[in-house]
Amino acid sequence: MPGERLSVRSMSEVGRFPGAAPPTRVELTIQKQEKKPEEGSCKRWFKKMCPCCVKRQTSASYDLTDKVEFVKPPAPVTPEPEKLKTEKEEIKEMEEIKFSVCSVDLLSSKTDHNRTEHHTDLFHGDELIIRRGQTFQIQVELNRPYNADTDKLHLELKTGGLPLVSKGTHVIIPLVDHLEDERWETKIVEQTENKIKLSVNSPASAVIGLYGLSVVTNSLKGDKPTTYDSPKRIVMLFNPWCEEDTVFLDEEDERKEYVLNDTGRIYYGTEKQIGARTWNFGQFHEGILEACLFILEKSEMPPSGRGDPVNVVRVLSAMINAQDDYGVLVGNWSGDYADGVSPAAWSSSVEILKKYHSSYGTPVCYGQCWVFSGVTTTGCCGRSVTNFQSAHDTDVSLTTDVYFDENLEPLEYLNKDSVWNFHVWNDCWMARPDLPPGNGGWQAVDSTPQETSQGTFRCGPASVNAIRTGQVYLKHDTPFVFAEVNSDKIYWQRNLDGTFSQIYSEKKAVGHFISTKAVGSDERADITNLYKHQEGSEEERIAVETASRYGSKPDVYSVPSAEDVTVEVKMDGEGPRMGADAQLSIVVKNQSSEPRQTTLHSQVAVMYYTGVLKGTIKKEQMSVELQPNEEKTIEWVLPYQQYQNQLVDQAALMMTLSGRVNETQQVLANQTTFRLRTPDLNITPLGDAVVGKEMAAKITFTNPLPRTLKDVVFRVEGLGLQKGHVVVVGDVAGLATVTLTEHFIPSQPGPRKLVASLDCKQLTQVHGVADIVVLDQ
């Protein structure tokens, strides 16, 4: 009819009405819009709001002339008059559409609220990484608007190979009106058409690890539930920002240091020559979080136990070494690293963990204590700790025992205990509800394989406070760590009948200058007072005697010995340097009012930093006569020619002094370790440090030896500056200088560190670092 308004649907049916000619082309002129019977309001709303189920109709209400082409229609059919539905019928029809989920957005980008609020925005990638005990949000798109009166919805999280509700690995999260602390719940916080935003709350005891998320929907009519599985998974971490979490750290600067700082310092050397090297923990680097989760899975630790940090770090301390479970690193103290990487050459956890992960769990070669500690720090929130003069007690005596024969010659087959120049482990912060009150806080965790604990090479977590007070009966492995930091060195002499008598006790032999990186700076912090009371104080002696009662030699302190002559070894400045003669001073003092005479036997051996001796390179004896209250200094020299071809890693040596005072039969004993200091790599930044702009850095090294260094290799890395890589230098002549210029383009703004190390057979522990502040574009 002229002037009649046609909808799209009407237009498609032109030619189907009675009497109409069957045209193949129609020109339709729309002159004006006439009123059509009005649809019910619910039907209009439903068409608008449910794009998943109902194809939206397109209106043709235009005041224009439109040309529409049609193919030849089928034979005319007489239509039945359309029956208008009532509003109640339309609501009923809408409710009969099955309620389901179209998609889920985890709001997981690094700039989203979830990542920034959970302090996980530094992690690489756009996965949803959250911390337990804190709410997070997700957005759900439904096939129609949610109706609280008729629709039901809940979330499910699953972790591990066999998720179980009873084990806390299959979590059913109900939809509630109000969230409460310390429970799994979710609440709708925003609704727009067919989209809802959910706020999800987790308890501070939740299992950490990788979760799969499902959204389950159904209606009050009892229909079979519909489950939507999110294609993306969720990573749950411990939460040092949550007061209810057992790993809660109260101080913000400590959280920045021990959780968010991706570089640190590891200390090495001897107590009189403390060296420091920068280590890239790289926990936020691409692929590292995945590698850590892989280690957790490979450990076969039951997922239900992953809510307790005590269990997690104990498993981690076992998995970082490959001794008995194909863990991350193979320990090697032989000096032969031809089929791997020298431990001294590593300066980052990133390459190690990525290599382990990409090889599906093939242990990486090689590591020593500082490497084990660096990788452990990457895997857990904590700090690297170095103990100088660190004892290794092999028989749980809680003493470091040194045995001599009748002539005061060392009995090497009995001298299994040792004192390492230094040993590096970790402190992890956590509450210890499994121990008596007062034993929470820092816990010692050691991944270096030394002794087994419950059949596996691991150590800790041992309460540092329990160590300090001698409460070695508290788990885990507290006796071993106590002996490392506070055991006395006991000297025994074999009698003619084969028995042994205690002839000397050295009370300040181990546990010196216990060190870690200071909070907020690259300075060294001495934390010895956390591990032990002041040497020689009444509290310290009580702790030692308390601990010894639980050892294998509980009566060791029953016979005290007199002391009126002392012997001590001193060195000038920072000590001997590599390539020069080593000079030390032996100071002997008579504290009595009578003359004293003794013969000192000295022996110097090349030593691995663990305290294992390679071999003696110099041996001599000297007669010393002392007047009453006299002090004598004996100058001692070790020529370069005597040690140049004998050194092993760390360039460490041990001097052992022993003797007997003729007048009193007092035994003199002293063991002193020292190292030959190596030069640093000097790194000088060149040009402006700006994101996206090329800059350079000059690395300079001078060979301190009068001999050629063979097959020299540089390793260079800087998080946010450039990827780690190897530069082959080749041979470096004696006393020659090498200059290397690195070109790179910074990718991240802020304070950065460029780290380099030198690796060759003749010289180890050569490294350097440059601080570079990168400006944004």
mmCIF file of N, CA and C in Angstrom, residues 110 122 262 690-692 719-721 745-752 774-775:
data_model
loop_
_atom_site.group_PDB
_atom_site.id
_atom_site.type_symbol
_atom_site.label_atom_id
_atom_site.label_comp_id
_atom_site.label_asym_id
_atom_site.label_seq_id
_atom_site.Cartn_x
_atom_site.Cartn_y
_atom_site.Cartn_z
ATOM 1 N N LYS A 110 49.504 -6.271 33.008
ATOM 2 C CA LYS A 110 50.361 -5.693 34.052
ATOM 3 C C LYS A 110 49.852 -4.347 34.554
ATOM 4 N N LEU A 122 55.522 -6.438 38.125
ATOM 5 C CA LEU A 122 56.886 -6.527 37.605
ATOM 6 C C LEU A 122 57.144 -7.846 36.885
ATOM 7 N N ASP A 262 65.286 -7.373 42.298
ATOM 8 C CA ASP A 262 65.694 -8.514 41.479
ATOM 9 C C ASP A 262 67.212 -8.653 41.342
ATOM 10 N N VAL A 690 69.115 5.891 28.118
ATOM 11 C CA VAL A 690 67.719 6.225 27.833
ATOM 12 C C VAL A 690 67.066 5.010 27.192
ATOM 13 N N VAL A 691 65.836 4.708 27.594
ATOM 14 C CA VAL A 691 65.103 3.582 27.012
ATOM 15 C C VAL A 691 65.007 3.756 25.494
ATOM 16 N N GLY A 692 65.392 2.707 24.767
ATOM 17 C CA GLY A 692 65.297 2.729 23.318
ATOM 18 C C GLY A 692 66.462 3.392 22.606
ATOM 19 N N LEU A 719 69.920 -6.876 33.600
ATOM 20 C CA LEU A 719 68.465 -6.929 33.517
ATOM 21 C C LEU A 719 67.935 -5.564 33.106
ATOM 22 N N GLY A 720 67.160 -5.536 32.035
ATOM 23 C CA GLY A 720 66.628 -4.279 31.531
ATOM 24 C C GLY A 720 67.604 -3.520 30.656
ATOM 25 N N LEU A 721 68.814 -4.061 30.510
ATOM 26 C CA LEU A 721 69.829 -3.425 29.668
ATOM 27 C C LEU A 721 70.134 -4.285 28.445
ATOM 28 N N ILE A 745 70.948 -1.519 23.965
ATOM 29 C CA ILE A 745 69.826 -0.572 24.012
ATOM 30 C C ILE A 745 68.991 -0.881 25.247
ATOM 31 N N PRO A 746 68.989 -0.011 26.272
ATOM 32 C CA PRO A 746 68.177 -0.258 27.473
ATOM 33 C C PRO A 746 66.700 -0.403 27.117
ATOM 34 N N SER A 747 66.029 -1.342 27.788
ATOM 35 C CA SER A 747 64.608 -1.577 27.523
ATOM 36 C C SER A 747 63.712 -1.215 28.683
ATOM 37 N N GLN A 748 64.294 -0.980 29.868
ATOM 38 C CA GLN A 748 63.489 -0.656 31.051
ATOM 39 C C GLN A 748 64.099 0.540 31.770
ATOM 40 N N PRO A 749 63.251 1.475 32.227
ATOM 41 C CA PRO A 749 63.773 2.640 32.948
ATOM 42 C C PRO A 749 64.084 2.312 34.403
ATOM 43 N N GLY A 750 64.797 3.220 35.056
ATOM 44 C CA GLY A 750 65.094 3.091 36.476
ATOM 45 C C GLY A 750 66.534 2.654 36.721
ATOM 46 N N PRO A 751 66.900 2.439 37.986
ATOM 47 C CA PRO A 751 68.264 2.016 38.321
ATOM 48 C C PRO A 751 68.516 0.586 37.859
ATOM 49 N N ARG A 752 69.579 0.363 37.125
ATOM 50 C CA ARG A 752 69.928 -0.944 36.571
ATOM 51 C C ARG A 752 71.388 -1.258 36.886
ATOM 52 N N VAL A 774 68.641 4.427 34.043
ATOM 53 C CA VAL A 774 68.074 4.556 32.701
ATOM 54 C C VAL A 774 66.865 5.494 32.751
ATOM 55 N N LEU A 775 66.882 6.505 31.916
ATOM 56 C CA LEU A 775 65.770 7.453 31.839
ATOM 57 C C LEU A 775 64.739 6.972 30.834
#
